[in-house]
PDB file of C-alpha atoms in Angstrom:
ATOM      1  CA  MET V 199      72.148  28.158-129.075  1.00 79.00           C
ATOM      2  CA  GLU V 200      74.254  31.197-129.755  1.00 85.00           C
ATOM      3  CA  GLU V 201      73.729  34.534-131.303  1.00 89.00           C
ATOM      4  CA  ARG V 202      76.426  36.721-132.868  1.00 91.00           C
ATOM      5  CA  ARG V 203      76.386  40.157-134.483  1.00 91.00           C
ATOM      6  CA  TYR V 204      77.584  40.763-138.069  1.00 91.00           C
ATOM      7  CA  ARG V 205      77.011  43.393-140.753  1.00 90.00           C
ATOM      8  CA  SER V 206      75.148  43.119-143.997  1.00 89.00           C
ATOM      9  CA  ALA V 207      76.618  44.052-147.380  1.00 87.00           C
ATOM     10  CA  SER V 208      75.191  47.603-147.044  1.00 86.00           C
ATOM     11  CA  GLY V 209      76.256  48.076-143.488  1.00 86.00           C
ATOM     12  CA  ALA V 210      73.124  47.404-141.499  1.00 89.00           C
ATOM     13  CA  PRO V 211      73.598  45.238-138.308  1.00 91.00           C
ATOM     14  CA  ILE V 212      72.169  41.758-138.532  1.00 92.00           C
ATOM     15  CA  ALA V 213      72.375  38.850-135.999  1.00 92.00           C
ATOM     16  CA  LEU V 214      73.109  35.255-136.750  1.00 92.00           C
ATOM     17  CA  ARG V 215      71.496  32.580-134.522  1.00 92.00           C
ATOM     18  CA  ARG V 216      72.648  28.899-134.570  1.00 92.00           C
ATOM     19  CA  ARG V 217      70.759  26.126-132.932  1.00 91.00           C
ATOM     20  CA  GLN V 218      71.782  22.583-132.882  1.00 91.00           C
ATOM     21  CA  HIS V 219      68.699  20.408-132.602  1.00 90.00           C
ATOM     22  CA  SER V 220      70.430  17.025-132.931  1.00 88.00           C
ATOM     23  CA  ALA V 221      73.534  15.548-134.340  1.00 86.00           C
ATOM     24  CA  SER V 222      72.300  15.886-137.891  1.00 88.00           C
ATOM     25  CA  CYS V 223      69.936  18.780-137.705  1.00 91.00           C
ATOM     26  CA  ARG V 224      70.832  22.501-137.452  1.00 91.00           C
ATOM     27  CA  GLU V 225      68.980  25.689-137.781  1.00 93.00           C
ATOM     28  CA  LEU V 226      70.693  28.908-138.815  1.00 93.00           C
ATOM     29  CA  ALA V 227      68.656  32.213-138.679  1.00 93.00           C
ATOM     30  CA  VAL V 228      69.686  35.539-139.809  1.00 93.00           C
ATOM     31  CA  ARG V 229      67.696  38.420-138.445  1.00 92.00           C
ATOM     32  CA  GLY V 230      67.672  41.952-140.014  1.00 90.00           C
ATOM     33  CA  PRO V 231      66.965  45.267-138.308  1.00 88.00           C
ATOM     34  CA  ARG V 232      63.377  46.038-137.355  1.00 87.00           C
ATOM     35  CA  LEU V 233      61.457  48.851-138.987  1.00 87.00           C
ATOM     36  CA  GLN V 234      62.791  51.997-137.324  1.00 88.00           C
ATOM     37  CA  LEU V 235      60.149  54.444-135.788  1.00 92.00           C
ATOM     38  CA  ARG V 236      62.214  57.392-136.820  1.00 93.00           C
ATOM     39  CA  SER V 237      62.356  56.512-140.526  1.00 92.00           C
ATOM     40  CA  LEU V 238      58.685  55.636-140.513  1.00 92.00           C
ATOM     41  CA  SER V 239      57.651  58.903-138.881  1.00 94.00           C
ATOM     42  CA  ALA V 240      59.965  60.945-141.212  1.00 95.00           C
ATOM     43  CA  LEU V 241      58.484  59.471-144.250  1.00 92.00           C
ATOM     44  CA  THR V 242      54.930  59.884-142.982  1.00 93.00           C
ATOM     45  CA  SER V 243      55.533  63.459-142.062  1.00 93.00           C
ATOM     46  CA  ALA V 244      57.166  64.234-145.357  1.00 93.00           C
ATOM     47  CA  VAL V 245      54.227  62.743-147.293  1.00 91.00           C
ATOM     48  CA  TRP V 246      51.596  64.526-145.260  1.00 91.00           C
ATOM     49  CA  LEU V 247      53.353  67.833-145.358  1.00 92.00           C
ATOM     50  CA  ALA V 248      53.572  67.547-149.163  1.00 91.00           C
ATOM     51  CA  ALA V 249      49.967  66.697-149.373  1.00 91.00           C
ATOM     52  CA  TYR V 250      49.187  69.683-147.127  1.00 91.00           C
ATOM     53  CA  GLY V 251      51.105  71.896-149.426  1.00 91.00           C
ATOM     54  CA  LEU V 252      49.201  70.670-152.447  1.00 89.00           C
ATOM     55  CA  PHE V 253      45.900  71.269-150.520  1.00 90.00           C
ATOM     56  CA  VAL V 254      46.955  74.808-149.780  1.00 90.00           C
ATOM     57  CA  LEU V 255      47.731  75.390-153.474  1.00 90.00           C
ATOM     58  CA  SER V 256      44.777  73.678-154.944  1.00 87.00           C
ATOM     59  CA  GLN V 257      42.170  73.998-152.201  1.00 87.00           C
ATOM     60  CA  ASN V 258      41.087  70.429-152.991  1.00 85.00           C
ATOM     61  CA  SER V 259      40.425  68.454-149.783  1.00 85.00           C
ATOM     62  CA  MET V 260      40.625  65.084-151.612  1.00 87.00           C
ATOM     63  CA  VAL V 261      44.479  65.453-151.705  1.00 86.00           C
ATOM     64  CA  LEU V 262      44.546  65.121-147.853  1.00 89.00           C
ATOM     65  CA  SER V 263      42.377  61.980-147.640  1.00 90.00           C
ATOM     66  CA  ALA V 264      44.319  60.539-150.650  1.00 89.00           C
ATOM     67  CA  ALA V 265      47.482  61.065-148.845  1.00 90.00           C
ATOM     68  CA  ILE V 266      46.295  59.325-145.767  1.00 92.00           C
ATOM     69  CA  PHE V 267      45.072  56.286-147.801  1.00 92.00           C
ATOM     70  CA  ILE V 268      48.346  56.133-149.680  1.00 91.00           C
ATOM     71  CA  THR V 269      50.367  56.149-146.561  1.00 93.00           C
ATOM     72  CA  LEU V 270      48.309  53.555-144.820  1.00 93.00           C
ATOM     73  CA  ILE V 271      48.047  51.211-147.781  1.00 95.00           C
ATOM     74  CA  GLY V 272      51.723  51.647-148.670  1.00 93.00           C
ATOM     75  CA  LEU V 273      52.765  50.789-145.123  1.00 93.00           C
ATOM     76  CA  ILE V 274      50.618  47.612-145.054  1.00 93.00           C
ATOM     77  CA  ILE V 275      51.980  46.463-148.442  1.00 94.00           C
ATOM     78  CA  TYR V 276      55.589  47.144-147.392  1.00 92.00           C
ATOM     79  CA  LEU V 277      55.213  45.257-144.048  1.00 91.00           C
ATOM     80  CA  HIS V 278      53.465  42.325-145.840  1.00 92.00           C
ATOM     81  CA  PHE V 279      55.447  41.889-148.970  1.00 92.00           C
ATOM     82  CA  VAL V 280      58.673  43.645-148.839  1.00 90.00           C
ATOM     83  CA  LYS V 281      60.133  43.914-145.365  1.00 91.00           C
ATOM     84  CA  ILE V 282      61.837  40.536-144.440  1.00 91.00           C
ATOM     85  CA  ASP V 283      62.648  40.339-140.658  1.00 91.00           C
ATOM     86  CA  GLN V 284      64.253  36.944-140.513  1.00 93.00           C
ATOM     87  CA  GLU V 285      65.536  34.392-142.906  1.00 93.00           C
ATOM     88  CA  SER V 286      66.353  30.970-141.636  1.00 93.00           C
ATOM     89  CA  LEU V 287      67.910  27.780-142.912  1.00 93.00           C
ATOM     90  CA  LEU V 288      67.111  24.433-141.466  1.00 94.00           C
ATOM     91  CA  VAL V 289      69.441  21.626-142.486  1.00 93.00           C
ATOM     92  CA  ILE V 290      68.360  18.153-141.662  1.00 92.00           C
ATOM     93  CA  GLY V 291      70.858  15.560-142.825  1.00 87.00           C
ATOM     94  CA  SER V 292      69.466  12.851-145.026  1.00 86.00           C
ATOM     95  CA  LEU V 293      66.072  14.636-145.318  1.00 91.00           C
ATOM     96  CA  GLY V 294      66.631  18.036-146.886  1.00 92.00           C
ATOM     97  CA  ILE V 295      67.037  21.736-146.530  1.00 94.00           C
ATOM     98  CA  GLN V 296      64.221  24.115-145.577  1.00 95.00           C
ATOM     99  CA  VAL V 297      64.489  27.875-146.230  1.00 95.00           C
ATOM    100  CA  THR V 298      62.077  30.217-144.494  1.00 95.00           C
ATOM    101  CA  SER V 299      61.492  33.952-144.772  1.00 94.00           C
ATOM    102  CA  SER V 300      59.418  35.698-142.121  1.00 94.00           C
ATOM    103  CA  TYR V 301      57.924  39.114-143.203  1.00 93.00           C
ATOM    104  CA  ALA V 302      57.333  41.958-140.745  1.00 90.00           C
ATOM    105  CA  SER V 303      53.599  41.417-140.847  1.00 90.00           C
ATOM    106  CA  GLY V 304      53.984  37.826-139.535  1.00 90.00           C
ATOM    107  CA  LYS V 305      53.782  36.073-142.955  1.00 93.00           C
ATOM    108  CA  GLU V 306      56.236  33.224-143.456  1.00 94.00           C
ATOM    109  CA  SER V 307      57.048  31.647-146.821  1.00 94.00           C
ATOM    110  CA  THR V 308      58.985  28.452-146.747  1.00 95.00           C
ATOM    111  CA  THR V 309      60.689  26.314-149.531  1.00 94.00           C
ATOM    112  CA  PHE V 310      61.914  22.758-148.960  1.00 95.00           C
ATOM    113  CA  ILE V 311      64.545  21.085-151.026  1.00 94.00           C
ATOM    114  CA  GLU V 312      65.121  17.357-150.470  1.00 91.00           C
ATOM    115  CA  MET V 313      68.534  16.011-149.944  1.00 90.00           C
ATOM    116  CA  GLY V 314      68.608  13.870-153.159  1.00 89.00           C
ATOM    117  CA  GLN V 315      68.503  17.124-155.175  1.00 90.00           C
ATOM    118  CA  VAL V 316      71.169  18.988-153.222  1.00 91.00           C
ATOM    119  CA  LYS V 317      74.540  18.796-154.754  1.00 90.00           C
ATOM    120  CA  ASP V 318      76.326  21.261-152.435  1.00 91.00           C
ATOM    121  CA  VAL V 319      76.054  24.520-150.491  1.00 93.00           C
ATOM    122  CA  VAL V 320      78.713  26.986-151.618  1.00 93.00           C
ATOM    123  CA  ILE V 321      79.708  30.564-151.240  1.00 93.00           C
ATOM    124  CA  ASN V 322      79.584  32.165-154.673  1.00 92.00           C
ATOM    125  CA  GLU V 323      80.559  35.702-155.663  1.00 91.00           C
ATOM    126  CA  ALA V 324      78.726  37.616-158.459  1.00 91.00           C
ATOM    127  CA  ILE V 325      78.119  41.072-159.797  1.00 90.00           C
ATOM    128  CA  HIS V 326      74.870  42.590-158.291  1.00 88.00           C
ATOM    129  CA  MET V 327      74.009  46.236-158.811  1.00 84.00           C
ATOM    130  CA  GLN V 328      77.385  47.635-159.452  1.00 83.00           C
ATOM    131  CA  LYS V 329      78.947  45.646-156.599  1.00 87.00           C
ATOM    132  CA  VAL V 330      80.487  42.272-156.277  1.00 90.00           C
ATOM    133  CA  ILE V 331      78.917  40.404-153.438  1.00 91.00           C
ATOM    134  CA  TYR V 332      79.398  36.995-151.691  1.00 93.00           C
ATOM    135  CA  TYR V 333      76.271  35.065-151.314  1.00 93.00           C
ATOM    136  CA  LEU V 334      75.426  31.578-150.096  1.00 93.00           C
ATOM    137  CA  CYS V 335      73.685  29.343-152.568  1.00 93.00           C
ATOM    138  CA  ILE V 336      72.499  25.773-152.772  1.00 93.00           C
ATOM    139  CA  LEU V 337      73.508  23.871-156.042  1.00 92.00           C
ATOM    140  CA  LEU V 338      70.918  21.484-157.185  1.00 92.00           C
ATOM    141  CA  GLN V 339      71.925  18.339-158.844  1.00 88.00           C
ATOM    142  CA  ASP V 340      71.271  17.740-162.607  1.00 83.00           C
ATOM    143  CA  PRO V 341      69.440  14.391-162.836  1.00 84.00           C
ATOM    144  CA  GLY V 342      71.113  13.348-166.026  1.00 82.00           C
ATOM    145  CA  ASP V 343      74.583  14.444-165.242  1.00 80.00           C
ATOM    146  CA  PRO V 344      76.205  13.695-161.831  1.00 79.00           C
ATOM    147  CA  GLN V 345      78.806  16.483-162.256  1.00 81.00           C
ATOM    148  CA  GLY V 346      76.469  19.093-163.562  1.00 83.00           C
ATOM    149  CA  VAL V 347      74.454  21.815-161.834  1.00 86.00           C
ATOM    150  CA  SER V 348      70.997  22.223-162.929  1.00 88.00           C
ATOM    151  CA  GLU V 349      69.965  25.168-160.810  1.00 89.00           C
ATOM    152  CA  VAL V 350      71.269  27.664-158.285  1.00 92.00           C
ATOM    153  CA  VAL V 351      69.180  28.742-155.354  1.00 92.00           C
ATOM    154  CA  PRO V 352      70.522  31.912-153.670  1.00 93.00           C
ATOM    155  CA  LEU V 353      69.897  32.202-149.902  1.00 92.00           C
ATOM    156  CA  PHE V 354      69.658  35.199-147.584  1.00 92.00           C
ATOM    157  CA  GLN V 355      68.798  37.545-150.414  1.00 90.00           C
ATOM    158  CA  SER V 356      67.303  40.428-148.457  1.00 90.00           C
ATOM    159  CA  SER V 357      69.653  40.519-145.460  1.00 89.00           C
ATOM    160  CA  LYS V 358      72.876  39.962-147.452  1.00 91.00           C
ATOM    161  CA  PRO V 359      75.414  38.986-144.925  1.00 92.00           C
ATOM    162  CA  ARG V 360      79.046  39.675-145.412  1.00 92.00           C
ATOM    163  CA  LEU V 361      81.668  37.038-145.789  1.00 91.00           C
ATOM    164  CA  ASP V 362      82.484  36.444-142.158  1.00 91.00           C
ATOM    165  CA  CYS V 363      78.852  35.531-141.438  1.00 92.00           C
ATOM    166  CA  LEU V 364      78.707  33.505-144.561  1.00 92.00           C
ATOM    167  CA  ILE V 365      81.740  31.438-143.580  1.00 92.00           C
ATOM    168  CA  GLU V 366      80.081  30.469-140.299  1.00 91.00           C
ATOM    169  CA  VAL V 367      76.976  29.281-142.020  1.00 92.00           C
ATOM    170  CA  TYR V 368      79.027  27.470-144.677  1.00 93.00           C
ATOM    171  CA  LYS V 369      81.038  25.550-142.034  1.00 92.00           C
ATOM    172  CA  SER V 370      77.940  24.506-140.270  1.00 91.00           C
ATOM    173  CA  CYS V 371      76.241  23.333-143.461  1.00 92.00           C
ATOM    174  CA  GLN V 372      79.266  21.378-144.620  1.00 92.00           C
ATOM    175  CA  GLU V 373      79.507  19.548-141.306  1.00 90.00           C
ATOM    176  CA  ILE V 374      76.041  18.080-141.928  1.00 90.00           C
ATOM    177  CA  LEU V 375      76.482  17.511-145.598  1.00 90.00           C
ATOM    178  CA  GLU V 376      79.712  15.549-145.111  1.00 88.00           C
ATOM    179  CA  GLN V 377      77.617  13.011-143.064  1.00 85.00           C
ATOM    180  CA  ARG V 378      75.613  11.955-145.988  1.00 80.00           C
ATOM    181  CA  LYS V 379      78.825  10.943-147.746  1.00 75.00           C
ATOM    182  CA  THR V 380      80.102   8.747-145.022  1.00 74.00           C
ATOM    183  CA  ALA V 381      76.789   7.063-144.205  1.00 64.00           C
ATOM    184  CA  PRO V 382      74.886   6.524-147.305  1.00 59.00           C
ATOM    185  CA  GLN V 383      73.229   3.268-146.328  1.00 54.00           C
ATOM    186  CA  SER V 384      71.850   4.420-142.917  1.00 49.00           C
ATOM    187  CA  SER V 385      68.709   6.189-144.282  1.00 45.00           C
TER     188      SER V 385
ATOM    189  CA  VAL K 976      84.511  70.275-197.607  1.00 75.00           C
ATOM    190  CA  LEU K 977      81.501  70.063-199.699  1.00 73.00           C
ATOM    191  CA  TYR K 978      79.467  70.114-196.572  1.00 73.00           C
ATOM    192  CA  LEU K 979      81.098  73.265-195.313  1.00 73.00           C
ATOM    193  CA  ILE K 980      80.488  75.036-198.656  1.00 71.00           C
ATOM    194  CA  TRP K 981      76.943  73.920-198.758  1.00 70.00           C
ATOM    195  CA  ALA K 982      76.326  75.143-195.143  1.00 70.00           C
ATOM    196  CA  TYR K 983      77.978  78.556-195.378  1.00 71.00           C
ATOM    197  CA  VAL K 984      77.347  79.885-198.985  1.00 69.00           C
ATOM    198  CA  PRO K 985      73.898  81.600-198.990  1.00 66.00           C
ATOM    199  CA  GLU K 986      71.084  80.134-201.151  1.00 64.00           C
ATOM    200  CA  THR K 987      70.937  82.827-203.748  1.00 65.00           C
ATOM    201  CA  TRP K 988      74.588  82.354-204.752  1.00 64.00           C
ATOM    202  CA  LEU K 989      74.048  78.616-205.187  1.00 61.00           C
ATOM    203  CA  PHE K 990      70.833  79.319-207.278  1.00 62.00           C
ATOM    204  CA  SER K 991      72.806  81.713-209.506  1.00 62.00           C
ATOM    205  CA  LEU K 992      75.300  78.983-210.152  1.00 63.00           C
ATOM    206  CA  GLY K 993      72.512  76.649-211.417  1.00 58.00           C
ATOM    207  CA  LEU K 994      72.612  74.151-208.436  1.00 59.00           C
ATOM    208  CA  THR K 995      69.113  74.304-207.144  1.00 57.00           C
ATOM    209  CA  TYR K 996      68.281  70.974-205.761  1.00 58.00           C
ATOM    210  CA  TRP K 997      70.112  70.835-202.375  1.00 61.00           C
ATOM    211  CA  PRO K 998      68.520  69.844-199.024  1.00 61.00           C
ATOM    212  CA  GLN K 999      67.151  72.550-196.938  1.00 64.00           C
ATOM    213  CA  LYS K1000      69.712  74.592-194.902  1.00 66.00           C
ATOM    214  CA  TYR K1001      67.913  73.451-191.633  1.00 68.00           C
ATOM    215  CA  TRP K1002      69.593  70.262-191.960  1.00 70.00           C
ATOM    216  CA  ALA K1003      73.121  71.738-191.745  1.00 71.00           C
ATOM    217  CA  VAL K1004      72.468  72.356-188.076  1.00 74.00           C
ATOM    218  CA  ALA K1005      70.077  69.476-187.341  1.00 79.00           C
ATOM    219  CA  LEU K1006      72.382  66.610-188.372  1.00 82.00           C
ATOM    220  CA  PRO K1007      75.308  67.512-186.065  1.00 83.00           C
ATOM    221  CA  VAL K1008      72.810  67.983-183.168  1.00 88.00           C
ATOM    222  CA  TYR K1009      71.349  64.566-183.921  1.00 89.00           C
ATOM    223  CA  LEU K1010      74.798  63.030-183.926  1.00 91.00           C
ATOM    224  CA  LEU K1011      75.945  64.542-180.635  1.00 92.00           C
ATOM    225  CA  VAL K1012      72.659  63.565-178.906  1.00 93.00           C
ATOM    226  CA  ALA K1013      72.966  60.052-180.318  1.00 94.00           C
ATOM    227  CA  ILE K1014      76.637  59.801-178.864  1.00 93.00           C
ATOM    228  CA  GLY K1015      75.418  61.026-175.441  1.00 93.00           C
ATOM    229  CA  ILE K1016      72.540  58.502-175.356  1.00 94.00           C
ATOM    230  CA  GLY K1017      74.970  55.907-176.418  1.00 94.00           C
ATOM    231  CA  TYR K1018      76.820  56.129-173.201  1.00 94.00           C
ATOM    232  CA  ILE K1019      73.674  55.646-171.130  1.00 94.00           C
ATOM    233  CA  LEU K1020      72.504  52.837-173.382  1.00 95.00           C
ATOM    234  CA  LEU K1021      75.758  50.888-173.194  1.00 94.00           C
ATOM    235  CA  PHE K1022      75.628  51.241-169.426  1.00 92.00           C
ATOM    236  CA  GLY K1023      72.069  49.859-169.466  1.00 91.00           C
ATOM    237  CA  ILE K1024      72.927  46.964-171.895  1.00 92.00           C
ATOM    238  CA  ASN K1025      75.668  45.938-169.463  1.00 90.00           C
ATOM    239  CA  MET K1026      73.531  45.901-166.471  1.00 89.00           C
ATOM    240  CA  MET K1027      70.874  43.836-168.328  1.00 89.00           C
ATOM    241  CA  SER K1028      73.172  41.257-169.647  1.00 89.00           C
ATOM    242  CA  THR K1029      74.786  40.571-166.218  1.00 87.00           C
ATOM    243  CA  ALA K1030      73.747  37.220-165.164  1.00 82.00           C
ATOM    244  CA  PRO K1031      71.208  37.180-162.302  1.00 84.00           C
ATOM    245  CA  LEU K1032      72.280  35.771-159.020  1.00 86.00           C
ATOM    246  CA  ASN K1033      70.322  32.447-159.484  1.00 86.00           C
ATOM    247  CA  SER K1034      71.737  31.442-162.856  1.00 86.00           C
ATOM    248  CA  THR K1035      74.219  28.760-163.543  1.00 85.00           C
ATOM    249  CA  HIS K1036      76.295  31.161-165.684  1.00 87.00           C
ATOM    250  CA  THR K1037      77.880  32.547-162.339  1.00 87.00           C
ATOM    251  CA  ILE K1038      79.244  29.200-161.733  1.00 86.00           C
ATOM    252  CA  THR K1039      80.313  27.483-165.066  1.00 83.00           C
ATOM    253  CA  ASP K1040      79.867  27.776-168.759  1.00 81.00           C
ATOM    254  CA  ASN K1041      80.020  25.701-172.001  1.00 80.00           C
ATOM    255  CA  TYR K1042      83.696  25.527-172.143  1.00 81.00           C
ATOM    256  CA  ALA K1043      84.177  24.390-168.550  1.00 80.00           C
ATOM    257  CA  LYS K1044      81.525  21.622-168.992  1.00 80.00           C
ATOM    258  CA  LYS K1045      83.271  20.188-171.991  1.00 79.00           C
ATOM    259  CA  GLN K1046      86.780  20.269-170.812  1.00 78.00           C
ATOM    260  CA  GLN K1047      88.801  17.078-170.938  1.00 76.00           C
ATOM    261  CA  GLN K1048      90.625  15.709-167.941  1.00 75.00           C
ATOM    262  CA  LYS K1049      94.327  15.555-168.542  1.00 73.00           C
ATOM    263  CA  LYS K1050      96.476  12.738-166.957  1.00 73.00           C
ATOM    264  CA  PHE K1051      98.258  13.545-163.916  1.00 73.00           C
ATOM    265  CA  GLN K1052     102.102  13.439-164.221  1.00 73.00           C
ATOM    266  CA  GLU K1053     104.528  13.262-161.310  1.00 76.00           C
ATOM    267  CA  GLU K1054     106.918  16.242-160.966  1.00 79.00           C
ATOM    268  CA  ALA K1055     105.253  18.258-163.558  1.00 80.00           C
ATOM    269  CA  ILE K1056     103.126  21.420-163.374  1.00 81.00           C
ATOM    270  CA  PRO K1057      99.427  20.317-163.309  1.00 79.00           C
ATOM    271  CA  ALA K1058      97.468  21.236-166.475  1.00 79.00           C
ATOM    272  CA  LEU K1059      95.322  24.311-166.553  1.00 81.00           C
ATOM    273  CA  ARG K1060      91.699  23.477-165.957  1.00 82.00           C
ATOM    274  CA  ASP K1061      88.576  24.953-164.428  1.00 84.00           C
ATOM    275  CA  ILE K1062      88.273  23.865-160.809  1.00 85.00           C
ATOM    276  CA  PRO K1063      84.657  23.190-159.691  1.00 86.00           C
ATOM    277  CA  ILE K1064      83.312  25.681-157.226  1.00 89.00           C
ATOM    278  CA  SER K1065      82.781  23.108-154.419  1.00 89.00           C
ATOM    279  CA  GLU K1066      86.466  22.345-154.418  1.00 89.00           C
ATOM    280  CA  VAL K1067      87.502  25.938-154.391  1.00 90.00           C
ATOM    281  CA  ASN K1068      85.131  26.676-151.530  1.00 91.00           C
ATOM    282  CA  ARG K1069      86.497  23.850-149.462  1.00 90.00           C
ATOM    283  CA  MET K1070      90.053  25.063-150.005  1.00 89.00           C
ATOM    284  CA  PHE K1071      89.350  28.632-149.108  1.00 90.00           C
ATOM    285  CA  PHE K1072      86.846  28.383-146.240  1.00 89.00           C
ATOM    286  CA  LEU K1073      87.259  24.956-144.515  1.00 85.00           C
ATOM    287  CA  PRO K1074      90.869  24.774-143.220  1.00 81.00           C
ATOM    288  CA  GLU K1075      90.957  25.606-139.576  1.00 69.00           C
ATOM    289  CA  LYS K1076      94.679  26.493-139.356  1.00 54.00           C
TER     290      LYS K1076
END
């Protein structure tokens, strides 16, 4: 099990952790930075000072309680639905690929794709918000056409790693995916 | 030229000539303003249309398109330059990222 530091597409520090559970099973987890205390306190103070300024102007005390509610509920919604702490990829040869996203509030959402549907795992480059980024994606097989791609599932969407991290993940996945070509009868 | 004459000559002179049914003088200023604002918004609109028609990250248009799906395989000839074709993304990835040398 090893952990290495990389950078995301926007410059934030991320860490990649690789674990080999067995010869045909690997887990790769990308962890983004935690919620910083200084940015949280800066935002909270800005909102509360603005609300106090409004209170002084309008003498309406509902503004203060409304600001407190908004801050608390906004923080809870952000931690539960928006802030993703860790995204992990579990590749089990001959069974499938499981993609897990863990949110800051502890919520985890997983997606499982069975190996029969997976055509390949590739690094694709595309235009995203006035930038060209590299991103890892799973190509799903088209059931009617063996050469065609029916769907593209992008991975690591919130902690967009840069190309050096993606190459490591790509090599690990390809080692496992090659095994299914050489041993198709053993499952 | 007709536009300039209509914009500058005062109304009474035009009436004295017998030409009474022209649009109001207000439009002499309003139409150019409309035109310039439309050109300015056109810049922003074009930028927005470009952003909206960019394929999202999970669509197959980032990998292939109709022409690539229907291309025919040409026969391989010795000692000749290989024919131009669209190489599938798996092959390209293997060539770029897998060699260890």
